[in-house]
Amino acid sequence: MNCPLCNKAEQSVIYTASDVPAFQNKVYEDMASLEASPSFSVELLRCHSCGFAWNSKFQSEAMEYDDSYQNEQGHSPSFRRHLERTLDLVASIVRPGQRIIEVGCGKGVFLAMMRNAGFSVTGYDPSHEAGDPDVVKTYFDKSLEVDPGELVVLRHTLEHVPAPLDFLSAISEANGRQGRILIEVPRFEWILENKAFWDIFHEHCNYFTEQSLANLFENAEVIPCFEGQYMWVIADLKDFKGTSVTGGLDLPRVDDRLFATEIGRFKEFVSKHRGCWVWGAGAKGVAFVNQVDPDARFVQGLIDINPVKQGRFVAKTGHRIFSPEEFRNSEAGEIIIMNDNYKDEIQGMCAGSGSTLLTMGEI
């Protein structure tokens, strides 16, 4: 199997997992619907030439995003601040009144922010459910009749696309090979540095390093963001090369036991802290409990501020999702915070609960 970015054949397996939920961000009304949810294997390969990693077991035919897909993070004040910083970046690239296309706009929160800032916007996403007239509820491809924009925004979409080069080429072609593109994706460097197995799951088939993504363009600016977990890449669409440069890159060695050792450590922790909680029923939280508490024996439940998720169940393990208010009326215990960026706001919601908050780095 050749690398999807640079087409070189030298790679190594750095992570494997079986029976992983197809979707991290689909929640379920009851156990019957949960039991029918699909799951697959993950085999993460890392290219020795360009540093890109991908899931060789990805099942693209199973990935139908619809209204039940709930990945909106805008309920969090901390994440809203990140969106505001992203909006500031957009405003540094294009002027109010100019046209922006957002591919993979989700529930339309950031699209609405750009519109309210004075930009002309069109979004594309099959999971959209708010009825926004500026959203085309479909997957984006080059067959669509697209009114070209001065900027294409691609936030947390490219990591879900099994053929990223074809997808970027389609975006460039649909936009007349003009304008600029702003891409936001997770940084694989951060995942490696933090041994973050909870950031590896089936629906993310691509894991970009700064170099592997930036090298797809003749000239690109890379800006780490969200405390280094994500990165912004800004480039001209006319500069898209269709392949990633290889050779001469400083690629740190990755041991194939890196993530397995960390999973074992967290399994031991939750087994010794029966009754603990996980704060965050998003992708990280679901991946975490599926690896360390697959039989739902030790973690009481997941806590999430998204009202659409509350009272429902996460994929595969069936852990229930609690609102912060429900949690405060339940038995106190250690709370594992899946994302350090939310610690301050979580502390405020847990004040007086008698619970101990632990970030991933503190365990």
Short mmCIF file of C-alpha atoms in Angstrom, two decimals:
data_model
loop_
_atom_site.label_atom_id
_atom_site.label_comp_id
_atom_site.label_asym_id
_atom_site.label_seq_id
_atom_site.Cartn_x
_atom_site.Cartn_y
_atom_site.Cartn_z
CA MET A 1 0.00 0.00 0.00
CA ASN A 2 1.41 3.38 -1.01
CA CYS A 3 1.11 6.61 0.97
CA PRO A 4 -2.04 8.56 -0.03
CA LEU A 5 -0.05 11.83 -0.02
CA CYS A 6 3.38 11.09 -1.51
CA ASN A 7 2.78 7.65 -3.09
CA LYS A 8 5.88 6.15 -1.47
CA ALA A 9 5.70 2.54 -0.32
CA GLU A 10 7.71 2.60 2.92
CA GLN A 11 5.57 2.74 6.03
CA SER A 12 5.13 1.06 9.41
CA VAL A 13 2.17 0.16 11.62
CA ILE A 14 2.11 2.36 14.73
CA TYR A 15 -1.35 1.58 16.16
CA THR A 16 -4.03 -1.08 15.87
CA ALA A 17 -7.46 -1.41 17.46
CA SER A 18 -10.39 -3.71 16.78
CA ASP A 19 -14.13 -3.21 17.15
CA VAL A 20 -13.91 0.60 17.01
CA PRO A 21 -17.16 2.57 16.50
CA ALA A 22 -17.58 3.72 12.91
CA PHE A 23 -18.74 7.11 14.24
CA GLN A 24 -17.52 8.77 17.41
CA ASN A 25 -20.09 11.54 17.28
CA LYS A 26 -23.29 9.62 16.76
CA VAL A 27 -25.31 9.18 19.95
CA TYR A 28 -28.08 6.66 20.52
CA GLU A 29 -31.53 6.85 22.11
CA ASP A 30 -31.50 3.36 23.60
CA MET A 31 -29.47 0.19 23.85
CA ALA A 32 -31.33 -1.48 20.97
CA SER A 33 -30.25 1.17 18.46
CA LEU A 34 -26.80 1.21 20.03
CA GLU A 35 -26.31 -2.51 19.45
CA ALA A 36 -27.00 -2.06 15.76
CA SER A 37 -24.28 0.59 15.38
CA PRO A 38 -21.39 -0.48 13.13
CA SER A 39 -17.79 -0.91 14.25
CA PHE A 40 -14.54 -1.62 12.42
CA SER A 41 -10.82 -2.05 12.92
CA VAL A 42 -8.19 0.66 12.87
CA GLU A 43 -4.67 0.11 11.54
CA LEU A 44 -2.67 3.31 11.57
CA LEU A 45 0.20 3.37 9.06
CA ARG A 46 2.86 6.07 9.10
CA CYS A 47 4.78 7.04 5.96
CA HIS A 48 8.56 7.05 6.37
CA SER A 49 8.94 9.61 3.59
CA CYS A 50 6.49 12.43 4.36
CA GLY A 51 5.32 11.69 7.93
CA PHE A 52 1.63 11.39 7.05
CA ALA A 53 -0.39 8.67 8.82
CA TRP A 54 -3.64 7.02 7.73
CA ASN A 55 -6.05 4.26 8.69
CA SER A 56 -5.56 1.45 6.19
CA LYS A 57 -8.75 -0.25 7.46
CA PHE A 58 -11.02 2.74 6.89
CA GLN A 59 -14.47 1.75 5.60
CA SER A 60 -15.57 4.72 3.52
CA GLU A 61 -18.78 3.08 2.31
CA ALA A 62 -20.10 3.01 5.89
CA MET A 63 -19.59 6.72 6.53
CA GLU A 64 -22.95 8.33 5.91
CA TYR A 65 -23.18 11.60 7.85
CA ASP A 66 -26.73 12.61 8.71
CA ASP A 67 -28.74 14.55 11.30
CA SER A 68 -27.79 12.08 14.05
CA TYR A 69 -24.14 13.10 13.77
CA GLN A 70 -23.52 15.53 16.65
CA ASN A 71 -20.05 17.08 16.66
CA GLU A 72 -20.92 20.69 17.48
CA GLN A 73 -18.48 22.13 20.04
CA GLY A 74 -19.79 25.68 20.03
CA HIS A 75 -21.69 25.19 23.31
CA SER A 76 -18.36 25.59 25.12
CA PRO A 77 -17.16 29.13 25.94
CA SER A 78 -13.56 27.93 25.52
CA PHE A 79 -14.26 26.59 22.05
CA ARG A 80 -16.21 29.71 21.15
CA ARG A 81 -13.06 31.68 21.87
CA HIS A 82 -11.20 29.43 19.45
CA LEU A 83 -13.87 30.09 16.82
CA GLU A 84 -13.52 33.83 17.43
CA ARG A 85 -9.76 33.58 16.88
CA THR A 86 -10.45 31.64 13.69
CA LEU A 87 -12.83 34.38 12.59
CA ASP A 88 -10.11 36.97 13.24
CA LEU A 89 -7.82 34.94 10.99
CA VAL A 90 -10.49 34.82 8.27
CA ALA A 91 -10.86 38.61 8.53
CA SER A 92 -7.10 38.97 7.98
CA ILE A 93 -7.36 37.06 4.70
CA VAL A 94 -10.55 38.46 3.11
CA ARG A 95 -12.63 41.60 3.51
CA PRO A 96 -16.27 41.87 4.65
CA GLY A 97 -18.56 41.55 1.65
CA GLN A 98 -16.30 39.06 -0.07
CA ARG A 99 -17.46 35.52 -0.67
CA ILE A 100 -16.52 32.53 1.52
CA ILE A 101 -17.32 28.87 0.91
CA GLU A 102 -17.23 26.57 3.94
CA VAL A 103 -16.92 22.90 3.03
CA GLY A 104 -18.07 20.67 5.88
CA CYS A 105 -19.85 23.42 7.81
CA GLY A 106 -21.55 21.01 10.25
CA LYS A 107 -24.40 22.62 12.16
CA GLY A 108 -23.47 26.02 10.70
CA VAL A 109 -22.18 27.78 13.84
CA PHE A 110 -18.98 29.13 12.28
CA LEU A 111 -20.78 29.86 9.00
CA ALA A 112 -23.22 32.06 10.92
CA MET A 113 -20.33 33.82 12.66
CA MET A 114 -18.75 34.65 9.30
CA ARG A 115 -22.09 35.86 7.91
CA ASN A 116 -22.66 38.05 10.98
CA ALA A 117 -19.19 39.53 10.43
CA GLY A 118 -20.31 40.76 7.01
CA PHE A 119 -19.08 38.04 4.69
CA SER A 120 -21.15 36.44 1.93
CA VAL A 121 -21.24 32.73 2.75
CA THR A 122 -22.29 29.33 1.42
CA GLY A 123 -21.82 26.12 3.38
CA TYR A 124 -21.93 22.48 2.34
CA ASP A 125 -22.68 19.64 4.75
CA PRO A 126 -25.09 16.66 4.68
CA SER A 127 -25.35 16.63 8.51
CA HIS A 128 -26.75 20.16 8.69
CA GLU A 129 -30.15 20.27 10.43
CA ALA A 130 -30.80 23.93 11.26
CA GLY A 131 -32.38 24.83 7.92
CA ASP A 132 -29.92 27.65 7.21
CA PRO A 133 -30.74 29.00 3.70
CA ASP A 134 -27.01 29.52 3.08
CA VAL A 135 -26.27 25.81 3.57
CA VAL A 136 -26.44 23.23 0.79
CA LYS A 137 -27.22 19.96 2.56
CA THR A 138 -24.99 17.66 0.52
CA TYR A 139 -21.43 16.40 0.23
CA PHE A 140 -19.16 18.74 -1.66
CA ASP A 141 -17.76 17.57 -4.99
CA LYS A 142 -16.65 19.13 -8.27
CA SER A 143 -19.94 18.27 -9.99
CA LEU A 144 -21.73 20.98 -7.98
CA GLU A 145 -22.35 24.36 -9.54
CA VAL A 146 -20.26 26.52 -7.23
CA ASP A 147 -20.12 30.29 -7.23
CA PRO A 148 -16.36 30.71 -6.60
CA GLY A 149 -15.27 32.43 -3.41
CA GLU A 150 -12.29 34.51 -2.41
CA LEU A 151 -11.76 32.00 0.42
CA VAL A 152 -12.59 28.33 0.97
CA VAL A 153 -12.76 27.29 4.63
CA LEU A 154 -12.17 23.63 5.43
CA ARG A 155 -12.44 23.09 9.18
CA HIS A 156 -12.14 19.55 10.57
CA THR A 157 -13.23 17.94 7.34
CA LEU A 158 -10.05 16.83 5.58
CA GLU A 159 -9.22 14.28 8.28
CA HIS A 160 -12.47 12.46 7.38
CA VAL A 161 -11.84 12.18 3.63
CA PRO A 162 -10.24 8.93 2.37
CA ALA A 163 -8.77 10.53 -0.77
CA PRO A 164 -7.52 13.93 0.47
CA LEU A 165 -5.61 14.79 -2.72
CA ASP A 166 -8.65 14.19 -4.91
CA PHE A 167 -10.80 16.18 -2.51
CA LEU A 168 -8.46 19.19 -2.48
CA SER A 169 -8.16 18.99 -6.25
CA ALA A 170 -11.98 18.99 -6.55
CA ILE A 171 -12.21 22.06 -4.30
CA SER A 172 -9.58 23.87 -6.35
CA GLU A 173 -11.31 22.99 -9.62
CA ALA A 174 -14.80 23.90 -8.35
CA ASN A 175 -13.48 27.27 -7.21
CA GLY A 176 -11.89 27.97 -10.59
CA ARG A 177 -8.36 27.39 -9.20
CA GLN A 178 -8.51 30.83 -7.65
CA GLY A 179 -8.83 32.31 -4.19
CA ARG A 180 -7.27 31.04 -0.99
CA ILE A 181 -7.95 28.11 1.31
CA LEU A 182 -7.92 27.93 5.10
CA ILE A 183 -7.62 24.37 6.41
CA GLU A 184 -7.95 23.41 10.06
CA VAL A 185 -7.11 19.85 11.16
CA PRO A 186 -5.64 18.09 14.20
CA ARG A 187 -1.83 18.17 14.45
CA PHE A 188 -0.39 14.67 14.43
CA GLU A 189 2.67 16.03 16.22
CA TRP A 190 0.47 16.83 19.24
CA ILE A 191 -1.06 13.34 19.19
CA LEU A 192 2.38 11.75 19.20
CA GLU A 193 3.83 14.06 21.85
CA ASN A 194 0.90 13.36 24.19
CA LYS A 195 0.51 9.67 23.32
CA ALA A 196 -3.11 10.62 22.71
CA PHE A 197 -4.71 7.33 21.66
CA TRP A 198 -8.06 9.01 22.43
CA ASP A 199 -7.49 11.13 19.30
CA ILE A 200 -7.27 8.09 17.01
CA PHE A 201 -10.53 6.61 15.76
CA HIS A 202 -12.17 5.14 12.70
CA GLU A 203 -13.85 8.23 11.28
CA HIS A 204 -10.53 10.08 11.16
CA CYS A 205 -8.79 8.31 8.32
CA ASN A 206 -6.04 10.97 7.93
CA TYR A 207 -3.45 12.29 10.40
CA PHE A 208 -1.45 15.24 9.07
CA THR A 209 1.83 16.61 10.31
CA GLU A 210 2.56 20.28 9.66
CA GLN A 211 5.03 19.42 6.90
CA SER A 212 2.96 16.74 5.18
CA LEU A 213 -0.01 19.11 4.80
CA ALA A 214 1.87 22.32 4.01
CA ASN A 215 3.97 20.53 1.39
CA LEU A 216 0.85 19.93 -0.71
CA PHE A 217 1.11 23.60 -1.75
CA GLU A 218 3.94 25.60 -3.33
CA ASN A 219 3.73 28.12 -0.50
CA ALA A 220 1.73 27.62 2.68
CA GLU A 221 1.62 29.21 6.09
CA VAL A 222 1.20 26.89 9.08
CA ILE A 223 -0.10 28.19 12.40
CA PRO A 224 -0.57 25.84 15.38
CA CYS A 225 -3.76 26.69 17.28
CA PHE A 226 -6.02 25.52 20.12
CA GLU A 227 -2.99 25.09 22.36
CA GLY A 228 -1.19 23.11 19.67
CA GLN A 229 -3.87 20.45 19.23
CA TYR A 230 -4.91 21.81 15.84
CA MET A 231 -3.25 23.73 13.04
CA TRP A 232 -4.33 26.26 10.47
CA VAL A 233 -2.84 26.01 6.99
CA ILE A 234 -3.33 28.95 4.62
CA ALA A 235 -2.46 28.75 0.93
CA ASP A 236 -3.47 29.83 -2.56
CA LEU A 237 -5.58 27.24 -4.35
CA LYS A 238 -3.59 27.80 -7.54
CA ASP A 239 -0.53 26.54 -5.63
CA PHE A 240 -2.00 23.10 -4.91
CA LYS A 241 0.56 20.56 -6.20
CA GLY A 242 -1.34 17.30 -5.91
CA THR A 243 1.38 15.50 -3.98
CA SER A 244 3.49 15.93 -0.86
CA VAL A 245 7.24 16.60 -1.06
CA THR A 246 9.32 13.80 0.40
CA GLY A 247 12.90 13.40 1.52
CA GLY A 248 15.04 15.48 3.85
CA LEU A 249 12.36 15.64 6.54
CA ASP A 250 13.17 15.28 10.22
CA LEU A 251 10.74 12.52 11.19
CA PRO A 252 10.89 11.41 14.83
CA ARG A 253 10.83 7.67 15.40
CA VAL A 254 7.52 6.28 16.63
CA ASP A 255 7.55 3.04 18.60
CA ASP A 256 4.65 0.70 17.79
CA ARG A 257 4.11 0.30 21.56
CA LEU A 258 3.69 4.04 22.14
CA PHE A 259 -0.10 4.05 22.30
CA ALA A 260 -0.54 0.48 23.60
CA THR A 261 1.49 1.27 26.71
CA GLU A 262 -0.60 4.35 27.40
CA ILE A 263 -3.86 2.45 26.98
CA GLY A 264 -2.68 -0.11 29.51
CA ARG A 265 -1.82 2.63 31.98
CA PHE A 266 -5.26 4.24 31.74
CA LYS A 267 -7.01 0.87 31.94
CA GLU A 268 -5.27 0.29 35.25
CA PHE A 269 -6.25 3.76 36.45
CA VAL A 270 -10.00 3.42 35.79
CA SER A 271 -10.05 -0.09 37.27
CA LYS A 272 -8.60 1.32 40.48
CA HIS A 273 -10.97 4.31 40.47
CA ARG A 274 -14.31 2.61 39.95
CA GLY A 275 -17.07 5.20 39.74
CA CYS A 276 -14.97 7.83 37.97
CA TRP A 277 -16.48 10.09 35.31
CA VAL A 278 -15.33 11.30 31.89
CA TRP A 279 -16.03 14.91 30.95
CA GLY A 280 -16.65 15.18 27.23
CA ALA A 281 -18.86 12.89 25.13
CA GLY A 282 -17.23 13.98 21.90
CA ALA A 283 -14.76 12.01 19.82
CA LYS A 284 -12.04 11.97 22.48
CA GLY A 285 -14.30 10.75 25.28
CA VAL A 286 -15.92 8.05 23.18
CA ALA A 287 -12.54 6.78 21.93
CA PHE A 288 -11.21 6.81 25.50
CA VAL A 289 -13.97 4.71 27.10
CA ASN A 290 -14.02 2.29 24.17
CA GLN A 291 -10.36 1.53 24.77
CA VAL A 292 -10.10 1.61 28.58
CA ASP A 293 -13.62 0.59 29.74
CA PRO A 294 -15.18 -1.35 26.84
CA ASP A 295 -17.61 -3.22 29.12
CA ALA A 296 -18.70 -0.07 31.01
CA ARG A 297 -17.60 -1.56 34.33
CA PHE A 298 -15.67 1.32 35.87
CA VAL A 299 -16.69 4.70 34.39
CA GLN A 300 -20.08 5.90 35.72
CA GLY A 301 -20.83 7.95 32.65
CA LEU A 302 -19.78 10.79 30.39
CA ILE A 303 -20.70 14.42 31.07
CA ASP A 304 -21.39 16.83 28.22
CA ILE A 305 -22.85 20.33 27.92
CA ASN A 306 -24.40 19.65 24.52
CA PRO A 307 -28.14 19.20 25.27
CA VAL A 308 -28.66 17.07 22.16
CA LYS A 309 -26.34 14.41 23.59
CA GLN A 310 -27.63 14.38 27.15
CA GLY A 311 -29.64 11.33 28.24
CA ARG A 312 -28.39 9.31 25.29
CA PHE A 313 -25.69 6.67 24.98
CA VAL A 314 -22.27 6.66 23.37
CA ALA A 315 -21.29 4.27 20.61
CA LYS A 316 -20.36 0.67 21.37
CA THR A 317 -19.80 0.78 25.16
CA GLY A 318 -23.24 2.21 25.98
CA HIS A 319 -22.03 4.64 28.62
CA ARG A 320 -24.80 7.13 29.38
CA ILE A 321 -24.29 10.84 28.75
CA PHE A 322 -25.19 13.12 31.67
CA SER A 323 -25.77 16.86 31.78
CA PRO A 324 -23.66 18.82 34.30
CA GLU A 325 -26.83 19.29 36.39
CA GLU A 326 -27.54 15.54 36.45
CA PHE A 327 -23.95 14.88 37.41
CA ARG A 328 -24.17 17.23 40.38
CA ASN A 329 -27.09 15.15 41.69
CA SER A 330 -25.14 11.92 41.29
CA GLU A 331 -22.39 10.27 43.26
CA ALA A 332 -19.21 12.35 43.26
CA GLY A 333 -15.96 10.88 42.04
CA GLU A 334 -12.85 11.62 40.05
CA ILE A 335 -13.57 13.39 36.76
CA ILE A 336 -11.23 12.70 33.84
CA ILE A 337 -11.13 15.80 31.64
CA MET A 338 -10.61 14.71 28.05
CA ASN A 339 -9.35 18.08 26.87
CA ASP A 340 -7.18 20.34 29.04
CA ASN A 341 -8.43 23.39 27.14
CA TYR A 342 -11.78 23.14 28.94
CA LYS A 343 -10.46 22.72 32.49
CA ASP A 344 -11.30 26.23 33.74
CA GLU A 345 -14.91 26.16 32.58
CA ILE A 346 -15.38 22.63 33.91
CA GLN A 347 -14.03 23.67 37.30
CA GLY A 348 -16.69 26.39 37.43
CA MET A 349 -19.48 23.91 36.70
CA CYS A 350 -18.17 21.43 39.28
CA ALA A 351 -17.66 23.88 42.13
CA GLY A 352 -19.01 22.40 45.35
CA SER A 353 -19.63 18.95 43.89
CA GLY A 354 -16.92 17.30 45.96
CA SER A 355 -15.34 15.77 42.87
CA THR A 356 -11.67 15.75 41.95
CA LEU A 357 -10.81 16.96 38.45
CA LEU A 358 -7.93 15.33 36.61
CA THR A 359 -6.55 16.29 33.21
CA MET A 360 -5.01 13.61 31.03
CA GLY A 361 -1.53 14.87 31.88
CA GLU A 362 -2.22 14.62 35.61
CA ILE A 363 -3.09 10.93 35.56
#
